[in-house]
């Protein structure tokens, strides 16, 4: 009985995390202005000019999708 409860809780946690990630919760805010910087990938694809490189799970995401998850100032 105890074991089953634990399993259910684990499944709940896993499902919740998947949902949160899908909604972009946990995506860091953009610390800079985006005017004149619409080509996000020019800096972030390879980590140019001190920018952080996008994580591996971002492969294939186009520039116009970034702000769906990352909040601009
Ligand atoms: C000219 C290069 C450049 C462009 C273009 C650019 N960025 Fe950045 N970005 C940076 C740099 C440099 C930093 C880190 C330092 C800072 O500016 O505070 C950064 C930081 C970030 C961070 C924070 C990362 C972290 O680890 O906290 C996010 C998120 C981000 N940028 C998203 C974007 C998005 C989305 C776009 C397109 C709308 C974009 N950037 C366009 C250079 C760029
Ligand atoms: C579906 C939501 C989503 C979209 C769309 C998205 N991101 Fe992210 N991004 C995240 C999350 C969540 C994290 C933090 C967790 C991680 O590192 O995977 C993150 C992390 C980052 C980081 C920080 C990496 C680090 O080392 O700290 C950068 C830079 C970034 N994203 C840039 C971009 C750019 C550029 C685009 C558009 C091409 C983009 N993101 C599109 C969700 C998203």
JSON list of C-alpha atoms and ligand atoms in Angstrom, two decimals:
[
{"chain": "A", "resi": 1, "resn": "UNK", "atom": "CA", "xyz": [0.00, 0.00, 0.00]},
{"chain": "A", "resi": 2, "resn": "UNK", "atom": "CA", "xyz": [2.71, 2.46, 0.98]},
{"chain": "A", "resi": 3, "resn": "UNK", "atom": "CA", "xyz": [4.69, 1.62, -2.08]},
{"chain": "A", "resi": 4, "resn": "UNK", "atom": "CA", "xyz": [1.77, 2.33, -4.39]},
{"chain": "A", "resi": 5, "resn": "UNK", "atom": "CA", "xyz": [1.20, 5.74, -2.92]},
{"chain": "A", "resi": 6, "resn": "UNK", "atom": "CA", "xyz": [4.82, 6.59, -3.55]},
{"chain": "A", "resi": 7, "resn": "UNK", "atom": "CA", "xyz": [4.56, 5.51, -7.16]},
{"chain": "A", "resi": 8, "resn": "UNK", "atom": "CA", "xyz": [1.48, 7.64, -7.72]},
{"chain": "A", "resi": 9, "resn": "UNK", "atom": "CA", "xyz": [3.18, 10.65, -6.25]},
{"chain": "A", "resi": 10, "resn": "UNK", "atom": "CA", "xyz": [6.18, 10.08, -8.47]},
{"chain": "A", "resi": 11, "resn": "UNK", "atom": "CA", "xyz": [4.00, 9.90, -11.57]},
{"chain": "A", "resi": 12, "resn": "UNK", "atom": "CA", "xyz": [2.30, 13.12, -10.51]},
{"chain": "A", "resi": 13, "resn": "UNK", "atom": "CA", "xyz": [5.59, 14.91, -10.11]},
{"chain": "A", "resi": 14, "resn": "UNK", "atom": "CA", "xyz": [6.82, 13.70, -13.48]},
{"chain": "A", "resi": 15, "resn": "UNK", "atom": "CA", "xyz": [3.63, 14.79, -15.24]},
{"chain": "A", "resi": 16, "resn": "UNK", "atom": "CA", "xyz": [3.73, 18.19, -13.57]},
{"chain": "A", "resi": 17, "resn": "UNK", "atom": "CA", "xyz": [7.33, 18.78, -14.61]},
{"chain": "A", "resi": 18, "resn": "UNK", "atom": "CA", "xyz": [6.58, 17.86, -18.20]},
{"chain": "A", "resi": 19, "resn": "UNK", "atom": "CA", "xyz": [3.68, 20.32, -18.21]},
{"chain": "A", "resi": 20, "resn": "UNK", "atom": "CA", "xyz": [5.73, 23.11, -16.69]},
{"chain": "A", "resi": 21, "resn": "UNK", "atom": "CA", "xyz": [8.54, 22.66, -19.17]},
{"chain": "A", "resi": 22, "resn": "UNK", "atom": "CA", "xyz": [6.08, 22.56, -22.07]},
{"chain": "A", "resi": 23, "resn": "UNK", "atom": "CA", "xyz": [4.67, 25.92, -20.97]},
{"chain": "A", "resi": 24, "resn": "UNK", "atom": "CA", "xyz": [8.11, 27.44, -20.73]},
{"chain": "A", "resi": 25, "resn": "UNK", "atom": "CA", "xyz": [8.06, 27.87, -16.97]},
{"chain": "A", "resi": 26, "resn": "UNK", "atom": "CA", "xyz": [11.62, 27.94, -15.79]},
{"chain": "A", "resi": 27, "resn": "UNK", "atom": "CA", "xyz": [12.86, 29.63, -18.93]},
{"chain": "A", "resi": 28, "resn": "UNK", "atom": "CA", "xyz": [15.15, 32.46, -17.85]},
{"chain": "A", "resi": 29, "resn": "UNK", "atom": "CA", "xyz": [14.01, 36.01, -18.69]},
{"chain": "A", "resi": 30, "resn": "UNK", "atom": "CA", "xyz": [15.86, 37.84, -21.43]},
{"chain": "A", "resi": 31, "resn": "UNK", "atom": "CA", "xyz": [18.18, 40.25, -19.59]},
{"chain": "A", "resi": 32, "resn": "UNK", "atom": "CA", "xyz": [18.64, 42.56, -22.60]},
{"chain": "A", "resi": 33, "resn": "UNK", "atom": "CA", "xyz": [16.44, 44.59, -24.94]},
{"chain": "A", "resi": 34, "resn": "UNK", "atom": "CA", "xyz": [15.24, 42.72, -28.00]},
{"chain": "A", "resi": 35, "resn": "UNK", "atom": "CA", "xyz": [14.96, 45.71, -30.35]},
{"chain": "A", "resi": 36, "resn": "UNK", "atom": "CA", "xyz": [17.69, 45.28, -32.92]},
{"chain": "A", "resi": 37, "resn": "UNK", "atom": "CA", "xyz": [18.37, 41.81, -31.58]},
{"chain": "A", "resi": 38, "resn": "UNK", "atom": "CA", "xyz": [15.65, 39.83, -33.29]},
{"chain": "A", "resi": 39, "resn": "UNK", "atom": "CA", "xyz": [18.10, 37.33, -34.69]},
{"chain": "A", "resi": 40, "resn": "UNK", "atom": "CA", "xyz": [18.49, 35.52, -31.38]},
{"chain": "A", "resi": 41, "resn": "UNK", "atom": "CA", "xyz": [20.30, 32.60, -32.88]},
{"chain": "A", "resi": 42, "resn": "UNK", "atom": "CA", "xyz": [23.06, 34.77, -34.38]},
{"chain": "A", "resi": 43, "resn": "UNK", "atom": "CA", "xyz": [24.39, 35.07, -30.84]},
{"chain": "A", "resi": 44, "resn": "UNK", "atom": "CA", "xyz": [22.82, 32.20, -28.96]},
{"chain": "A", "resi": 45, "resn": "UNK", "atom": "CA", "xyz": [23.20, 29.33, -31.42]},
{"chain": "A", "resi": 46, "resn": "UNK", "atom": "CA", "xyz": [26.97, 29.20, -30.89]},
{"chain": "A", "resi": 47, "resn": "UNK", "atom": "CA", "xyz": [27.31, 31.38, -27.82]},
{"chain": "A", "resi": 48, "resn": "UNK", "atom": "CA", "xyz": [28.82, 34.42, -29.61]},
{"chain": "A", "resi": 49, "resn": "UNK", "atom": "CA", "xyz": [29.75, 37.69, -27.86]},
{"chain": "A", "resi": 50, "resn": "UNK", "atom": "CA", "xyz": [29.39, 36.38, -24.33]},
{"chain": "A", "resi": 51, "resn": "UNK", "atom": "CA", "xyz": [25.88, 35.03, -24.86]},
{"chain": "A", "resi": 52, "resn": "UNK", "atom": "CA", "xyz": [24.97, 31.66, -23.46]},
{"chain": "A", "resi": 53, "resn": "UNK", "atom": "CA", "xyz": [24.66, 28.83, -25.87]},
{"chain": "A", "resi": 54, "resn": "UNK", "atom": "CA", "xyz": [21.12, 27.47, -26.23]},
{"chain": "A", "resi": 55, "resn": "UNK", "atom": "CA", "xyz": [20.57, 24.09, -24.55]},
{"chain": "A", "resi": 56, "resn": "UNK", "atom": "CA", "xyz": [20.48, 20.97, -26.70]},
{"chain": "A", "resi": 57, "resn": "UNK", "atom": "CA", "xyz": [16.68, 20.71, -26.46]},
{"chain": "A", "resi": 58, "resn": "UNK", "atom": "CA", "xyz": [16.38, 24.02, -28.35]},
{"chain": "A", "resi": 59, "resn": "UNK", "atom": "CA", "xyz": [17.64, 22.55, -31.60]},
{"chain": "A", "resi": 60, "resn": "UNK", "atom": "CA", "xyz": [15.33, 23.46, -34.47]},
{"chain": "A", "resi": 61, "resn": "UNK", "atom": "CA", "xyz": [13.51, 26.29, -32.65]},
{"chain": "A", "resi": 62, "resn": "UNK", "atom": "CA", "xyz": [13.23, 29.38, -34.88]},
{"chain": "A", "resi": 63, "resn": "UNK", "atom": "CA", "xyz": [13.83, 32.98, -33.72]},
{"chain": "A", "resi": 64, "resn": "UNK", "atom": "CA", "xyz": [10.14, 33.84, -33.67]},
{"chain": "A", "resi": 65, "resn": "UNK", "atom": "CA", "xyz": [9.42, 31.18, -31.07]},
{"chain": "A", "resi": 66, "resn": "UNK", "atom": "CA", "xyz": [11.92, 32.25, -28.42]},
{"chain": "A", "resi": 67, "resn": "UNK", "atom": "CA", "xyz": [9.73, 34.88, -26.81]},
{"chain": "A", "resi": 68, "resn": "UNK", "atom": "CA", "xyz": [6.91, 32.41, -26.31]},
{"chain": "A", "resi": 69, "resn": "UNK", "atom": "CA", "xyz": [8.93, 31.14, -23.37]},
{"chain": "A", "resi": 70, "resn": "UNK", "atom": "CA", "xyz": [11.55, 33.80, -22.64]},
{"chain": "A", "resi": 71, "resn": "UNK", "atom": "CA", "xyz": [10.16, 37.08, -21.34]},
{"chain": "A", "resi": 72, "resn": "UNK", "atom": "CA", "xyz": [11.72, 40.21, -22.78]},
{"chain": "A", "resi": 73, "resn": "UNK", "atom": "CA", "xyz": [12.15, 43.28, -20.53]},
{"chain": "B", "resi": 1, "resn": "LIG", "atom": "C1", "xyz": [24.01, 40.57, -30.20]},
{"chain": "B", "resi": 1, "resn": "LIG", "atom": "C2", "xyz": [23.95, 39.24, -29.56]},
{"chain": "B", "resi": 1, "resn": "LIG", "atom": "C3", "xyz": [22.61, 38.79, -28.95]},
{"chain": "B", "resi": 1, "resn": "LIG", "atom": "C4", "xyz": [21.40, 38.67, -29.59]},
{"chain": "B", "resi": 1, "resn": "LIG", "atom": "C5", "xyz": [21.04, 38.98, -31.04]},
{"chain": "B", "resi": 1, "resn": "LIG", "atom": "C6", "xyz": [20.48, 38.14, -28.59]},
{"chain": "B", "resi": 1, "resn": "LIG", "atom": "N1", "xyz": [21.14, 37.96, -27.39]},
{"chain": "B", "resi": 1, "resn": "LIG", "atom": "FE1", "xyz": [20.38, 37.09, -25.69]},
{"chain": "B", "resi": 1, "resn": "LIG", "atom": "N2", "xyz": [22.10, 37.47, -24.69]},
{"chain": "B", "resi": 1, "resn": "LIG", "atom": "C7", "xyz": [23.24, 38.03, -25.25]},
{"chain": "B", "resi": 1, "resn": "LIG", "atom": "C8", "xyz": [24.25, 38.19, -24.20]},
{"chain": "B", "resi": 1, "resn": "LIG", "atom": "C9", "xyz": [25.65, 38.76, -24.41]},
{"chain": "B", "resi": 1, "resn": "LIG", "atom": "C10", "xyz": [23.65, 37.72, -23.00]},
{"chain": "B", "resi": 1, "resn": "LIG", "atom": "C11", "xyz": [24.22, 37.64, -21.58]},
{"chain": "B", "resi": 1, "resn": "LIG", "atom": "C12", "xyz": [24.54, 38.91, -20.90]},
{"chain": "B", "resi": 1, "resn": "LIG", "atom": "C13", "xyz": [23.52, 40.02, -20.84]},
{"chain": "B", "resi": 1, "resn": "LIG", "atom": "O1", "xyz": [23.25, 40.70, -21.86]},
{"chain": "B", "resi": 1, "resn": "LIG", "atom": "O2", "xyz": [23.02, 40.32, -19.74]},
{"chain": "B", "resi": 1, "resn": "LIG", "atom": "C14", "xyz": [22.31, 37.25, -23.35]},
{"chain": "B", "resi": 1, "resn": "LIG", "atom": "C15", "xyz": [21.43, 36.67, -22.46]},
{"chain": "B", "resi": 1, "resn": "LIG", "atom": "C16", "xyz": [20.22, 36.06, -22.82]},
{"chain": "B", "resi": 1, "resn": "LIG", "atom": "C17", "xyz": [19.40, 35.24, -21.96]},
{"chain": "B", "resi": 1, "resn": "LIG", "atom": "C18", "xyz": [19.70, 34.86, -20.52]},
{"chain": "B", "resi": 1, "resn": "LIG", "atom": "C19", "xyz": [20.45, 33.57, -20.50]},
{"chain": "B", "resi": 1, "resn": "LIG", "atom": "C20", "xyz": [20.84, 33.15, -19.16]},
{"chain": "B", "resi": 1, "resn": "LIG", "atom": "O3", "xyz": [21.64, 32.23, -19.08]},
{"chain": "B", "resi": 1, "resn": "LIG", "atom": "O4", "xyz": [20.35, 33.71, -18.14]},
{"chain": "B", "resi": 1, "resn": "LIG", "atom": "C21", "xyz": [18.31, 34.85, -22.67]},
{"chain": "B", "resi": 1, "resn": "LIG", "atom": "C22", "xyz": [17.17, 33.97, -22.21]},
{"chain": "B", "resi": 1, "resn": "LIG", "atom": "C23", "xyz": [18.44, 35.44, -23.98]},
{"chain": "B", "resi": 1, "resn": "LIG", "atom": "N3", "xyz": [19.61, 36.18, -24.05]},
{"chain": "B", "resi": 1, "resn": "LIG", "atom": "C24", "xyz": [17.53, 35.30, -25.00]},
{"chain": "B", "resi": 1, "resn": "LIG", "atom": "C25", "xyz": [17.58, 35.95, -26.23]},
{"chain": "B", "resi": 1, "resn": "LIG", "atom": "C26", "xyz": [16.50, 35.98, -27.19]},
{"chain": "B", "resi": 1, "resn": "LIG", "atom": "C27", "xyz": [15.16, 35.27, -27.03]},
{"chain": "B", "resi": 1, "resn": "LIG", "atom": "C28", "xyz": [16.93, 36.73, -28.23]},
{"chain": "B", "resi": 1, "resn": "LIG", "atom": "C29", "xyz": [16.14, 37.13, -29.51]},
{"chain": "B", "resi": 1, "resn": "LIG", "atom": "C30", "xyz": [14.90, 37.90, -29.27]},
{"chain": "B", "resi": 1, "resn": "LIG", "atom": "C31", "xyz": [18.30, 37.15, -27.95]},
{"chain": "B", "resi": 1, "resn": "LIG", "atom": "N4", "xyz": [18.64, 36.67, -26.71]},
{"chain": "B", "resi": 1, "resn": "LIG", "atom": "C32", "xyz": [19.12, 37.87, -28.82]},
{"chain": "B", "resi": 1, "resn": "LIG", "atom": "C33", "xyz": [23.43, 38.35, -26.59]},
{"chain": "B", "resi": 1, "resn": "LIG", "atom": "C34", "xyz": [22.44, 38.35, -27.57]},
{"chain": "B", "resi": 2, "resn": "LIG", "atom": "C1", "xyz": [9.24, 25.83, -25.12]},
{"chain": "B", "resi": 2, "resn": "LIG", "atom": "C2", "xyz": [9.85, 26.93, -24.37]},
{"chain": "B", "resi": 2, "resn": "LIG", "atom": "C3", "xyz": [11.17, 27.53, -24.90]},
{"chain": "B", "resi": 2, "resn": "LIG", "atom": "C4", "xyz": [11.40, 28.08, -26.15]},
{"chain": "B", "resi": 2, "resn": "LIG", "atom": "C5", "xyz": [10.44, 28.19, -27.34]},
{"chain": "B", "resi": 2, "resn": "LIG", "atom": "C6", "xyz": [12.75, 28.58, -26.10]},
{"chain": "B", "resi": 2, "resn": "LIG", "atom": "N1", "xyz": [13.32, 28.33, -24.88]},
{"chain": "B", "resi": 2, "resn": "LIG", "atom": "FE1", "xyz": [15.21, 28.84, -24.26]},
{"chain": "B", "resi": 2, "resn": "LIG", "atom": "N2", "xyz": [14.94, 27.86, -22.49]},
{"chain": "B", "resi": 2, "resn": "LIG", "atom": "C7", "xyz": [13.76, 27.29, -22.08]},
{"chain": "B", "resi": 2, "resn": "LIG", "atom": "C8", "xyz": [13.94, 26.70, -20.74]},
{"chain": "B", "resi": 2, "resn": "LIG", "atom": "C9", "xyz": [12.85, 25.98, -19.93]},
{"chain": "B", "resi": 2, "resn": "LIG", "atom": "C10", "xyz": [15.28, 26.97, -20.38]},
{"chain": "B", "resi": 2, "resn": "LIG", "atom": "C11", "xyz": [15.99, 26.61, -19.10]},
{"chain": "B", "resi": 2, "resn": "LIG", "atom": "C12", "xyz": [16.24, 25.13, -18.97]},
{"chain": "B", "resi": 2, "resn": "LIG", "atom": "C13", "xyz": [17.24, 24.63, -19.93]},
{"chain": "B", "resi": 2, "resn": "LIG", "atom": "O1", "xyz": [18.41, 25.04, -19.82]},
{"chain": "B", "resi": 2, "resn": "LIG", "atom": "O2", "xyz": [16.89, 23.79, -20.79]},
{"chain": "B", "resi": 2, "resn": "LIG", "atom": "C14", "xyz": [15.88, 27.70, -21.49]},
{"chain": "B", "resi": 2, "resn": "LIG", "atom": "C15", "xyz": [17.20, 28.16, -21.53]},
{"chain": "B", "resi": 2, "resn": "LIG", "atom": "C16", "xyz": [17.71, 29.03, -22.48]},
{"chain": "B", "resi": 2, "resn": "LIG", "atom": "C17", "xyz": [19.00, 29.69, -22.42]},
{"chain": "B", "resi": 2, "resn": "LIG", "atom": "C18", "xyz": [19.97, 29.62, -21.26]},
{"chain": "B", "resi": 2, "resn": "LIG", "atom": "C19", "xyz": [20.94, 28.50, -21.40]},
{"chain": "B", "resi": 2, "resn": "LIG", "atom": "C20", "xyz": [21.86, 28.48, -20.20]},
{"chain": "B", "resi": 2, "resn": "LIG", "atom": "O3", "xyz": [22.95, 27.95, -20.34]},
{"chain": "B", "resi": 2, "resn": "LIG", "atom": "O4", "xyz": [21.50, 28.98, -19.13]},
{"chain": "B", "resi": 2, "resn": "LIG", "atom": "C21", "xyz": [19.14, 30.44, -23.56]},
{"chain": "B", "resi": 2, "resn": "LIG", "atom": "C22", "xyz": [20.32, 31.34, -23.95]},
{"chain": "B", "resi": 2, "resn": "LIG", "atom": "C23", "xyz": [17.94, 30.24, -24.34]},
{"chain": "B", "resi": 2, "resn": "LIG", "atom": "N3", "xyz": [17.09, 29.38, -23.68]},
{"chain": "B", "resi": 2, "resn": "LIG", "atom": "C24", "xyz": [17.70, 30.84, -25.57]},
{"chain": "B", "resi": 2, "resn": "LIG", "atom": "C25", "xyz": [16.59, 30.58, -26.38]},
{"chain": "B", "resi": 2, "resn": "LIG", "atom": "C26", "xyz": [16.47, 31.04, -27.75]},
{"chain": "B", "resi": 2, "resn": "LIG", "atom": "C27", "xyz": [17.49, 31.89, -28.50]},
{"chain": "B", "resi": 2, "resn": "LIG", "atom": "C28", "xyz": [15.26, 30.57, -28.22]},
{"chain": "B", "resi": 2, "resn": "LIG", "atom": "C29", "xyz": [14.67, 30.72, -29.63]},
{"chain": "B", "resi": 2, "resn": "LIG", "atom": "C30", "xyz": [15.48, 30.13, -30.70]},
{"chain": "B", "resi": 2, "resn": "LIG", "atom": "C31", "xyz": [14.63, 29.83, -27.13]},
{"chain": "B", "resi": 2, "resn": "LIG", "atom": "N4", "xyz": [15.47, 29.85, -26.04]},
{"chain": "B", "resi": 2, "resn": "LIG", "atom": "C32", "xyz": [13.37, 29.21, -27.19]},
{"chain": "B", "resi": 2, "resn": "LIG", "atom": "C33", "xyz": [12.56, 27.25, -22.79]},
{"chain": "B", "resi": 2, "resn": "LIG", "atom": "C34", "xyz": [12.39, 27.68, -24.11]}
]
